């Protein structure tokens, strides 16, 4: 499946009666890279989980290319081409690394698992280990690799660099960029490392208390230290 457009209109969502995301709208063209930034607790994870159909939605619409997926279940969204790597690593603890990867392949031939091993040689070394025998960084690699193997048209990544060594981070961000630039995937990245996010993204949204506080291009934000300090700096309430 090639990259597809993601279009979000007036989205409000939360958990039970608590509204977290309020009236968010944005669109991302096929093959583009969007970074979602914001301090802790501002709603980044809730936004991605809502796109993946895992929160309570109060209003708004979500489109993936020509498909309106707003009312679909999480599984149906995945089948429609939405990939989601949650912040809580999504590894099956009692399956081996290789079995975890096979789950991600969907209908693709088994040999395609080697793509994950090319991306993360460490996973190849550990391929017979169980999910619950992996380090935090290895689980992160496995969760990310499993999503990519499914060739989603839109990939949602929630802090994929957390727990990974700097050299792996650079390689992984380069791999994500290649996927987007080859128009294989449209990518939404939630990231705390502002510089990595700005190096990667075309567009940026900064969330504050579940609303869009700033929206623009990555180069514009890189030049705007005032906005970075105000919305992402430490010690500001
Ligand atoms: N399952 C839940 N039930 C109720 N409230 C929740 C739940 N998960 C998160 N929240 C609340 O929603 C708000 C937004 O949380 P969210 O996890 O989306 O933030 P975040 O921007 O991803 O933060 P972080 O950078 O720490 O990952 C917070 O106030 C949080 O306490
Ligand atoms: Mg989060």
PDB file of C-alpha atoms and ligand atoms in Angstrom:
ATOM      1  CA  UNK A   1       0.000   0.000   0.000  1.00  0.00           C
ATOM      2  CA  UNK A   2       1.523   3.377  -0.943  1.00  0.00           C
ATOM      3  CA  UNK A   3       1.460   6.422   1.348  1.00  0.00           C
ATOM      4  CA  UNK A   4      -1.918   8.034   1.845  1.00  0.00           C
ATOM      5  CA  UNK A   5      -3.195  11.377   3.052  1.00  0.00           C
ATOM      6  CA  UNK A   6      -4.319  11.761   6.660  1.00  0.00           C
ATOM      7  CA  UNK A   7      -7.053  14.268   7.341  1.00  0.00           C
ATOM      8  CA  UNK A   8      -8.371  15.107  10.808  1.00  0.00           C
ATOM      9  CA  UNK A   9     -11.314  17.462  11.312  1.00  0.00           C
ATOM     10  CA  UNK A  10     -12.618  18.878  14.599  1.00  0.00           C
ATOM     11  CA  UNK A  11     -11.469  15.880  16.576  1.00  0.00           C
ATOM     12  CA  UNK A  12     -12.372  15.760  20.288  1.00  0.00           C
ATOM     13  CA  UNK A  13     -11.619  12.730  22.434  1.00  0.00           C
ATOM     14  CA  UNK A  14     -10.606  11.517  25.861  1.00  0.00           C
ATOM     15  CA  UNK A  15     -11.123   8.813  28.406  1.00  0.00           C
ATOM     16  CA  UNK A  16     -14.571   8.236  29.875  1.00  0.00           C
ATOM     17  CA  UNK A  17     -16.099  11.648  30.521  1.00  0.00           C
ATOM     18  CA  UNK A  18     -12.729  13.472  30.533  1.00  0.00           C
ATOM     19  CA  UNK A  19     -12.045  15.496  27.408  1.00  0.00           C
ATOM     20  CA  UNK A  20      -8.326  15.581  26.582  1.00  0.00           C
ATOM     21  CA  UNK A  21      -8.172  16.425  22.863  1.00  0.00           C
ATOM     22  CA  UNK A  22     -10.262  19.445  21.902  1.00  0.00           C
ATOM     23  CA  UNK A  23     -11.342  20.277  18.376  1.00  0.00           C
ATOM     24  CA  UNK A  24      -8.110  19.362  16.556  1.00  0.00           C
ATOM     25  CA  UNK A  25      -7.885  19.760  12.796  1.00  0.00           C
ATOM     26  CA  UNK A  26      -4.942  19.138  10.490  1.00  0.00           C
ATOM     27  CA  UNK A  27      -4.116  17.405   7.267  1.00  0.00           C
ATOM     28  CA  UNK A  28      -0.995  15.710   6.071  1.00  0.00           C
ATOM     29  CA  UNK A  29      -0.374  14.896   2.431  1.00  0.00           C
ATOM     30  CA  UNK A  30       0.725  11.451   1.325  1.00  0.00           C
ATOM     31  CA  UNK A  31       4.423  10.866   2.011  1.00  0.00           C
ATOM     32  CA  UNK A  32       4.776  13.848   4.368  1.00  0.00           C
ATOM     33  CA  UNK A  33       6.278  13.796   7.846  1.00  0.00           C
ATOM     34  CA  UNK A  34       4.544  15.487  10.770  1.00  0.00           C
ATOM     35  CA  UNK A  35       6.050  15.899  14.234  1.00  0.00           C
ATOM     36  CA  UNK A  36       3.741  16.333  17.221  1.00  0.00           C
ATOM     37  CA  UNK A  37       5.522  18.105  20.056  1.00  0.00           C
ATOM     38  CA  UNK A  38       4.454  19.276  23.493  1.00  0.00           C
ATOM     39  CA  UNK A  39       5.392  18.926  27.128  1.00  0.00           C
ATOM     40  CA  UNK A  40       4.374  15.939  29.250  1.00  0.00           C
ATOM     41  CA  UNK A  41       0.665  15.339  29.603  1.00  0.00           C
ATOM     42  CA  UNK A  42      -0.383  17.693  26.799  1.00  0.00           C
ATOM     43  CA  UNK A  43      -2.248  15.026  24.829  1.00  0.00           C
ATOM     44  CA  UNK A  44       0.254  13.705  22.275  1.00  0.00           C
ATOM     45  CA  UNK A  45      -0.301  10.048  23.105  1.00  0.00           C
ATOM     46  CA  UNK A  46      -4.049  10.597  23.380  1.00  0.00           C
ATOM     47  CA  UNK A  47      -4.092  12.076  19.874  1.00  0.00           C
ATOM     48  CA  UNK A  48      -2.285   9.084  18.342  1.00  0.00           C
ATOM     49  CA  UNK A  49      -4.405   6.624  20.343  1.00  0.00           C
ATOM     50  CA  UNK A  50      -7.524   8.417  19.102  1.00  0.00           C
ATOM     51  CA  UNK A  51      -6.359   8.153  15.490  1.00  0.00           C
ATOM     52  CA  UNK A  52      -5.826   4.435  16.138  1.00  0.00           C
ATOM     53  CA  UNK A  53      -9.322   4.092  17.625  1.00  0.00           C
ATOM     54  CA  UNK A  54      -8.291   3.431  21.202  1.00  0.00           C
ATOM     55  CA  UNK A  55      -9.931   6.276  23.121  1.00  0.00           C
ATOM     56  CA  UNK A  56     -13.436   7.634  23.434  1.00  0.00           C
ATOM     57  CA  UNK A  57     -14.221  10.062  20.636  1.00  0.00           C
ATOM     58  CA  UNK A  58     -16.725  12.863  21.226  1.00  0.00           C
ATOM     59  CA  UNK A  59     -16.700  14.423  17.788  1.00  0.00           C
ATOM     60  CA  UNK A  60     -14.837  14.971  14.545  1.00  0.00           C
ATOM     61  CA  UNK A  61     -13.723  12.884  11.602  1.00  0.00           C
ATOM     62  CA  UNK A  62     -10.609  10.991  10.506  1.00  0.00           C
ATOM     63  CA  UNK A  63      -9.886  10.168   6.871  1.00  0.00           C
ATOM     64  CA  UNK A  64      -7.152   7.980   5.468  1.00  0.00           C
ATOM     65  CA  UNK A  65      -6.878   8.801   1.771  1.00  0.00           C
ATOM     66  CA  UNK A  66     -10.350   8.230   0.347  1.00  0.00           C
ATOM     67  CA  UNK A  67     -11.473   6.179   3.338  1.00  0.00           C
ATOM     68  CA  UNK A  68     -13.379   7.660   6.238  1.00  0.00           C
ATOM     69  CA  UNK A  69     -12.239   5.558   9.212  1.00  0.00           C
ATOM     70  CA  UNK A  70     -13.863   7.523  12.046  1.00  0.00           C
ATOM     71  CA  UNK A  71     -16.338   4.840  13.045  1.00  0.00           C
ATOM     72  CA  UNK A  72     -14.081   1.853  12.441  1.00  0.00           C
ATOM     73  CA  UNK A  73     -12.566  -0.391  15.119  1.00  0.00           C
ATOM     74  CA  UNK A  74      -8.822  -0.378  15.807  1.00  0.00           C
ATOM     75  CA  UNK A  75      -8.414  -3.628  13.874  1.00  0.00           C
ATOM     76  CA  UNK A  76     -10.361  -2.274  10.896  1.00  0.00           C
ATOM     77  CA  UNK A  77      -8.198   0.861  10.889  1.00  0.00           C
ATOM     78  CA  UNK A  78      -5.084  -1.308  10.840  1.00  0.00           C
ATOM     79  CA  UNK A  79      -6.518  -3.218   7.886  1.00  0.00           C
ATOM     80  CA  UNK A  80      -7.259   0.075   6.150  1.00  0.00           C
ATOM     81  CA  UNK A  81      -3.523   0.890   6.324  1.00  0.00           C
ATOM     82  CA  UNK A  82      -2.998   2.622   9.655  1.00  0.00           C
ATOM     83  CA  UNK A  83       0.101   1.501  11.570  1.00  0.00           C
ATOM     84  CA  UNK A  84       0.519   2.437  15.245  1.00  0.00           C
ATOM     85  CA  UNK A  85       3.585   1.998  17.441  1.00  0.00           C
ATOM     86  CA  UNK A  86       2.332   2.941  20.913  1.00  0.00           C
ATOM     87  CA  UNK A  87       4.454   4.514  23.637  1.00  0.00           C
ATOM     88  CA  UNK A  88       3.928   1.381  25.729  1.00  0.00           C
ATOM     89  CA  UNK A  89       5.808  -1.118  23.611  1.00  0.00           C
ATOM     90  CA  UNK A  90       3.438  -3.484  22.023  1.00  0.00           C
ATOM     91  CA  UNK A  91       5.319  -6.794  22.222  1.00  0.00           C
ATOM     92  CA  UNK A  92       3.721 -10.217  22.742  1.00  0.00           C
ATOM     93  CA  UNK A  93       5.642 -11.403  25.831  1.00  0.00           C
ATOM     94  CA  UNK A  94       5.269 -15.154  25.312  1.00  0.00           C
ATOM     95  CA  UNK A  95       6.094 -15.161  21.588  1.00  0.00           C
ATOM     96  CA  UNK A  96       9.648 -15.159  20.271  1.00  0.00           C
ATOM     97  CA  UNK A  97      11.096 -12.179  18.431  1.00  0.00           C
ATOM     98  CA  UNK A  98      10.577 -13.968  15.112  1.00  0.00           C
ATOM     99  CA  UNK A  99       7.002 -14.929  15.984  1.00  0.00           C
ATOM    100  CA  UNK A 100       6.275 -11.338  16.959  1.00  0.00           C
ATOM    101  CA  UNK A 101       7.580 -10.209  13.573  1.00  0.00           C
ATOM    102  CA  UNK A 102       5.559 -12.841  11.685  1.00  0.00           C
ATOM    103  CA  UNK A 103       2.393 -11.397  13.249  1.00  0.00           C
ATOM    104  CA  UNK A 104       3.294  -8.029  11.705  1.00  0.00           C
ATOM    105  CA  UNK A 105       3.606  -9.413   8.184  1.00  0.00           C
ATOM    106  CA  UNK A 106      -0.133  -9.770   7.650  1.00  0.00           C
ATOM    107  CA  UNK A 107      -0.421 -11.382   4.181  1.00  0.00           C
ATOM    108  CA  UNK A 108       3.199 -10.864   3.130  1.00  0.00           C
ATOM    109  CA  UNK A 109       5.560 -13.827   2.585  1.00  0.00           C
ATOM    110  CA  UNK A 110       7.585 -15.002   5.580  1.00  0.00           C
ATOM    111  CA  UNK A 111      10.876 -14.073   3.932  1.00  0.00           C
ATOM    112  CA  UNK A 112       9.976 -10.410   4.338  1.00  0.00           C
ATOM    113  CA  UNK A 113      10.974 -10.766   8.008  1.00  0.00           C
ATOM    114  CA  UNK A 114      14.533 -10.214   6.822  1.00  0.00           C
ATOM    115  CA  UNK A 115      13.649  -6.530   6.238  1.00  0.00           C
ATOM    116  CA  UNK A 116      13.257  -6.173  10.012  1.00  0.00           C
ATOM    117  CA  UNK A 117      16.616  -7.862  10.591  1.00  0.00           C
ATOM    118  CA  UNK A 118      18.278  -5.554   8.078  1.00  0.00           C
ATOM    119  CA  UNK A 119      16.882  -2.582   9.954  1.00  0.00           C
ATOM    120  CA  UNK A 120      17.759  -3.987  13.395  1.00  0.00           C
ATOM    121  CA  UNK A 121      20.585  -6.568  13.316  1.00  0.00           C
ATOM    122  CA  UNK A 122      20.164  -6.865  17.089  1.00  0.00           C
ATOM    123  CA  UNK A 123      16.749  -8.458  16.561  1.00  0.00           C
ATOM    124  CA  UNK A 124      18.288 -11.107  14.343  1.00  0.00           C
ATOM    125  CA  UNK A 125      20.702 -12.076  17.106  1.00  0.00           C
ATOM    126  CA  UNK A 126      17.790 -12.351  19.511  1.00  0.00           C
ATOM    127  CA  UNK A 127      15.285 -13.926  17.154  1.00  0.00           C
ATOM    128  CA  UNK A 128      14.620 -16.985  19.321  1.00  0.00           C
ATOM    129  CA  UNK A 129      14.290 -15.031  22.566  1.00  0.00           C
ATOM    130  CA  UNK A 130      10.846 -14.414  23.999  1.00  0.00           C
ATOM    131  CA  UNK A 131       9.348 -10.938  24.014  1.00  0.00           C
ATOM    132  CA  UNK A 132       9.616 -10.770  27.793  1.00  0.00           C
ATOM    133  CA  UNK A 133      13.324 -11.593  27.664  1.00  0.00           C
ATOM    134  CA  UNK A 134      14.203  -8.439  25.747  1.00  0.00           C
ATOM    135  CA  UNK A 135      15.687  -5.212  27.043  1.00  0.00           C
ATOM    136  CA  UNK A 136      13.649  -2.024  26.793  1.00  0.00           C
ATOM    137  CA  UNK A 137      15.484  -0.859  23.684  1.00  0.00           C
ATOM    138  CA  UNK A 138      15.131  -4.264  22.022  1.00  0.00           C
ATOM    139  CA  UNK A 139      11.380  -4.221  22.712  1.00  0.00           C
ATOM    140  CA  UNK A 140      11.223  -0.786  21.149  1.00  0.00           C
ATOM    141  CA  UNK A 141      12.987  -2.081  18.021  1.00  0.00           C
ATOM    142  CA  UNK A 142      10.660  -5.077  17.833  1.00  0.00           C
ATOM    143  CA  UNK A 143       7.496  -3.030  18.200  1.00  0.00           C
ATOM    144  CA  UNK A 144       8.640  -0.571  15.522  1.00  0.00           C
ATOM    145  CA  UNK A 145       9.882  -3.270  13.136  1.00  0.00           C
ATOM    146  CA  UNK A 146       6.649  -5.234  13.445  1.00  0.00           C
ATOM    147  CA  UNK A 147       4.570  -2.209  12.415  1.00  0.00           C
ATOM    148  CA  UNK A 148       6.790  -1.387   9.457  1.00  0.00           C
ATOM    149  CA  UNK A 149       6.625  -4.967   8.156  1.00  0.00           C
ATOM    150  CA  UNK A 150       2.866  -4.523   7.720  1.00  0.00           C
ATOM    151  CA  UNK A 151       3.589  -1.706   5.203  1.00  0.00           C
ATOM    152  CA  UNK A 152       1.026   0.746   6.574  1.00  0.00           C
ATOM    153  CA  UNK A 153       0.126   3.724   4.390  1.00  0.00           C
ATOM    154  CA  UNK A 154       0.106   6.003   7.451  1.00  0.00           C
ATOM    155  CA  UNK A 155       2.444   5.220  10.363  1.00  0.00           C
ATOM    156  CA  UNK A 156       1.928   6.696  13.848  1.00  0.00           C
ATOM    157  CA  UNK A 157       5.032   6.612  16.054  1.00  0.00           C
ATOM    158  CA  UNK A 158       4.867   7.522  19.753  1.00  0.00           C
ATOM    159  CA  UNK A 159       8.382   8.328  20.976  1.00  0.00           C
ATOM    160  CA  UNK A 160      10.100   5.582  18.978  1.00  0.00           C
ATOM    161  CA  UNK A 161      13.561   6.719  20.113  1.00  0.00           C
ATOM    162  CA  UNK A 162      12.901   6.284  23.819  1.00  0.00           C
ATOM    163  CA  UNK A 163      15.475   3.949  25.301  1.00  0.00           C
ATOM    164  CA  UNK A 164      17.537   3.551  22.142  1.00  0.00           C
ATOM    165  CA  UNK A 165      21.258   4.286  21.888  1.00  0.00           C
ATOM    166  CA  UNK A 166      22.097   7.510  19.974  1.00  0.00           C
ATOM    167  CA  UNK A 167      23.676   5.687  17.022  1.00  0.00           C
ATOM    168  CA  UNK A 168      20.538   3.555  16.566  1.00  0.00           C
ATOM    169  CA  UNK A 169      18.337   6.661  16.820  1.00  0.00           C
ATOM    170  CA  UNK A 170      20.077   8.257  13.883  1.00  0.00           C
ATOM    171  CA  UNK A 171      19.779   5.130  11.770  1.00  0.00           C
ATOM    172  CA  UNK A 172      16.142   4.691  12.665  1.00  0.00           C
ATOM    173  CA  UNK A 173      15.225   8.283  11.844  1.00  0.00           C
ATOM    174  CA  UNK A 174      17.051   7.897   8.527  1.00  0.00           C
ATOM    175  CA  UNK A 175      15.061   4.725   7.838  1.00  0.00           C
ATOM    176  CA  UNK A 176      11.770   6.519   8.617  1.00  0.00           C
ATOM    177  CA  UNK A 177      12.784   9.356   6.297  1.00  0.00           C
ATOM    178  CA  UNK A 178      13.483   6.916   3.473  1.00  0.00           C
ATOM    179  CA  UNK A 179      10.050   5.338   3.914  1.00  0.00           C
ATOM    180  CA  UNK A 180       8.375   8.736   3.658  1.00  0.00           C
ATOM    181  CA  UNK A 181      10.537  10.034   0.822  1.00  0.00           C
ATOM    182  CA  UNK A 182       9.900   6.865  -1.171  1.00  0.00           C
ATOM    183  CA  UNK A 183       6.209   7.727  -0.690  1.00  0.00           C
ATOM    184  CA  UNK A 184       5.727   4.361   0.970  1.00  0.00           C
ATOM    185  CA  UNK A 185       4.375   5.872   4.180  1.00  0.00           C
ATOM    186  CA  UNK A 186       3.000   9.082   5.602  1.00  0.00           C
ATOM    187  CA  UNK A 187       4.483   9.468   9.085  1.00  0.00           C
ATOM    188  CA  UNK A 188       3.257  11.106  12.281  1.00  0.00           C
ATOM    189  CA  UNK A 189       5.982  11.226  14.919  1.00  0.00           C
ATOM    190  CA  UNK A 190       5.546  12.129  18.588  1.00  0.00           C
ATOM    191  CA  UNK A 191       8.949  12.941  19.999  1.00  0.00           C
ATOM    192  CA  UNK A 192      10.475  14.658  23.034  1.00  0.00           C
ATOM    193  CA  UNK A 193      13.838  15.179  21.361  1.00  0.00           C
ATOM    194  CA  UNK A 194      13.092  18.456  19.657  1.00  0.00           C
ATOM    195  CA  UNK A 195      16.187  18.481  17.468  1.00  0.00           C
ATOM    196  CA  UNK A 196      15.586  14.965  16.154  1.00  0.00           C
ATOM    197  CA  UNK A 197      11.976  15.873  15.425  1.00  0.00           C
ATOM    198  CA  UNK A 198      12.928  19.080  13.605  1.00  0.00           C
ATOM    199  CA  UNK A 199      15.594  17.301  11.562  1.00  0.00           C
ATOM    200  CA  UNK A 200      13.017  14.725  10.495  1.00  0.00           C
ATOM    201  CA  UNK A 201       9.726  16.529  10.004  1.00  0.00           C
ATOM    202  CA  UNK A 202       8.251  18.698   7.253  1.00  0.00           C
ATOM    203  CA  UNK A 203       5.437  19.992   9.440  1.00  0.00           C
ATOM    204  CA  UNK A 204       5.124  20.468  13.190  1.00  0.00           C
ATOM    205  CA  UNK A 205       2.188  20.745  15.581  1.00  0.00           C
ATOM    206  CA  UNK A 206       2.755  21.757  19.190  1.00  0.00           C
ATOM    207  CA  UNK A 207       0.031  20.654  21.577  1.00  0.00           C
ATOM    208  CA  UNK A 208      -0.852  22.432  24.763  1.00  0.00           C
ATOM    209  CA  UNK A 209      -3.601  21.000  26.924  1.00  0.00           C
ATOM    210  CA  UNK A 210      -5.054  19.047  24.039  1.00  0.00           C
ATOM    211  CA  UNK A 211      -5.228  21.957  21.624  1.00  0.00           C
ATOM    212  CA  UNK A 212      -2.979  23.090  18.793  1.00  0.00           C
ATOM    213  CA  UNK A 213      -0.867  25.897  20.255  1.00  0.00           C
ATOM    214  CA  UNK A 214       1.419  26.293  17.223  1.00  0.00           C
ATOM    215  CA  UNK A 215       1.455  24.825  13.728  1.00  0.00           C
ATOM    216  CA  UNK A 216       3.951  25.391  10.932  1.00  0.00           C
ATOM    217  CA  UNK A 217       6.971  24.054   9.112  1.00  0.00           C
ATOM    218  CA  UNK A 218       9.964  22.524  10.871  1.00  0.00           C
ATOM    219  CA  UNK A 219      12.387  25.201   9.551  1.00  0.00           C
ATOM    220  CA  UNK A 220      10.050  27.948  10.838  1.00  0.00           C
ATOM    221  CA  UNK A 221      10.003  26.427  14.310  1.00  0.00           C
ATOM    222  CA  UNK A 222      13.774  25.878  14.292  1.00  0.00           C
ATOM    223  CA  UNK A 223      14.183  29.657  13.817  1.00  0.00           C
ATOM    224  CA  UNK A 224      11.608  30.560  16.463  1.00  0.00           C
ATOM    225  CA  UNK A 225      13.371  30.173  19.796  1.00  0.00           C
ATOM    226  CA  UNK A 226      10.663  32.190  21.541  1.00  0.00           C
ATOM    227  CA  UNK A 227       7.974  29.633  20.637  1.00  0.00           C
ATOM    228  CA  UNK A 228      10.278  26.751  21.544  1.00  0.00           C
ATOM    229  CA  UNK A 229      10.916  28.271  24.978  1.00  0.00           C
ATOM    230  CA  UNK A 230       7.277  29.211  25.521  1.00  0.00           C
ATOM    231  CA  UNK A 231       5.667  25.917  24.506  1.00  0.00           C
ATOM    232  CA  UNK A 232       8.429  23.343  24.944  1.00  0.00           C
ATOM    233  CA  UNK A 233      10.812  24.859  27.463  1.00  0.00           C
ATOM    234  CA  UNK A 234      11.090  23.658  30.994  1.00  0.00           C
ATOM    235  CA  UNK A 235       9.791  25.564  33.968  1.00  0.00           C
ATOM    236  CA  UNK A 236       6.938  27.266  32.142  1.00  0.00           C
ATOM    237  CA  UNK A 237       3.376  26.698  33.332  1.00  0.00           C
TER     238      UNK A 237
HETATM  239  N1  LIG B   1      -6.090   6.153  30.334  1.00  0.00           N
HETATM  240  C1  LIG B   1      -6.261   7.410  30.779  1.00  0.00           C
HETATM  241  N2  LIG B   1      -7.330   7.755  31.529  1.00  0.00           N
HETATM  242  C2  LIG B   1      -7.529   9.011  31.963  1.00  0.00           C
HETATM  243  N3  LIG B   1      -6.689  10.033  31.697  1.00  0.00           N
HETATM  244  C3  LIG B   1      -5.604   9.768  30.971  1.00  0.00           C
HETATM  245  C4  LIG B   1      -5.325   8.444  30.477  1.00  0.00           C
HETATM  246  N4  LIG B   1      -4.159   8.489  29.775  1.00  0.00           N
HETATM  247  C5  LIG B   1      -3.737   9.763  29.842  1.00  0.00           C
HETATM  248  N5  LIG B   1      -4.599  10.540  30.557  1.00  0.00           N
HETATM  249  C6  LIG B   1      -4.471  11.981  30.800  1.00  0.00           C
HETATM  250  O1  LIG B   1      -4.578  12.657  29.573  1.00  0.00           O
HETATM  251  C7  LIG B   1      -3.695  13.779  29.528  1.00  0.00           C
HETATM  252  C8  LIG B   1      -2.836  13.662  28.290  1.00  0.00           C
HETATM  253  O2  LIG B   1      -2.009  12.493  28.405  1.00  0.00           O
HETATM  254  P1  LIG B   1      -1.129  11.955  27.208  1.00  0.00           P
HETATM  255  O3  LIG B   1      -0.644  10.629  27.606  1.00  0.00           O
HETATM  256  O4  LIG B   1      -1.911  12.068  25.962  1.00  0.00           O
HETATM  257  O5  LIG B   1       0.040  13.041  27.208  1.00  0.00           O
HETATM  258  P2  LIG B   1       1.409  13.076  26.405  1.00  0.00           P
HETATM  259  O6  LIG B   1       1.468  14.426  25.766  1.00  0.00           O
HETATM  260  O7  LIG B   1       1.568  11.892  25.544  1.00  0.00           O
HETATM  261  O8  LIG B   1       2.493  13.050  27.599  1.00  0.00           O
HETATM  262  P3  LIG B   1       3.981  12.364  27.680  1.00  0.00           P
HETATM  263  O9  LIG B   1       4.887  13.334  27.006  1.00  0.00           O
HETATM  264  O10 LIG B   1       4.224  12.331  29.152  1.00  0.00           O
HETATM  265  O11 LIG B   1       3.933  11.020  27.044  1.00  0.00           O
HETATM  266  C9  LIG B   1      -2.924  13.763  30.835  1.00  0.00           C
HETATM  267  O12 LIG B   1      -3.520  14.697  31.709  1.00  0.00           O
HETATM  268  C10 LIG B   1      -3.120  12.353  31.347  1.00  0.00           C
HETATM  269  O13 LIG B   1      -3.090  12.338  32.740  1.00  0.00           O
HETATM  270 MG1  LIG B   2       2.850  10.316  25.574  1.00  0.00          MG
END
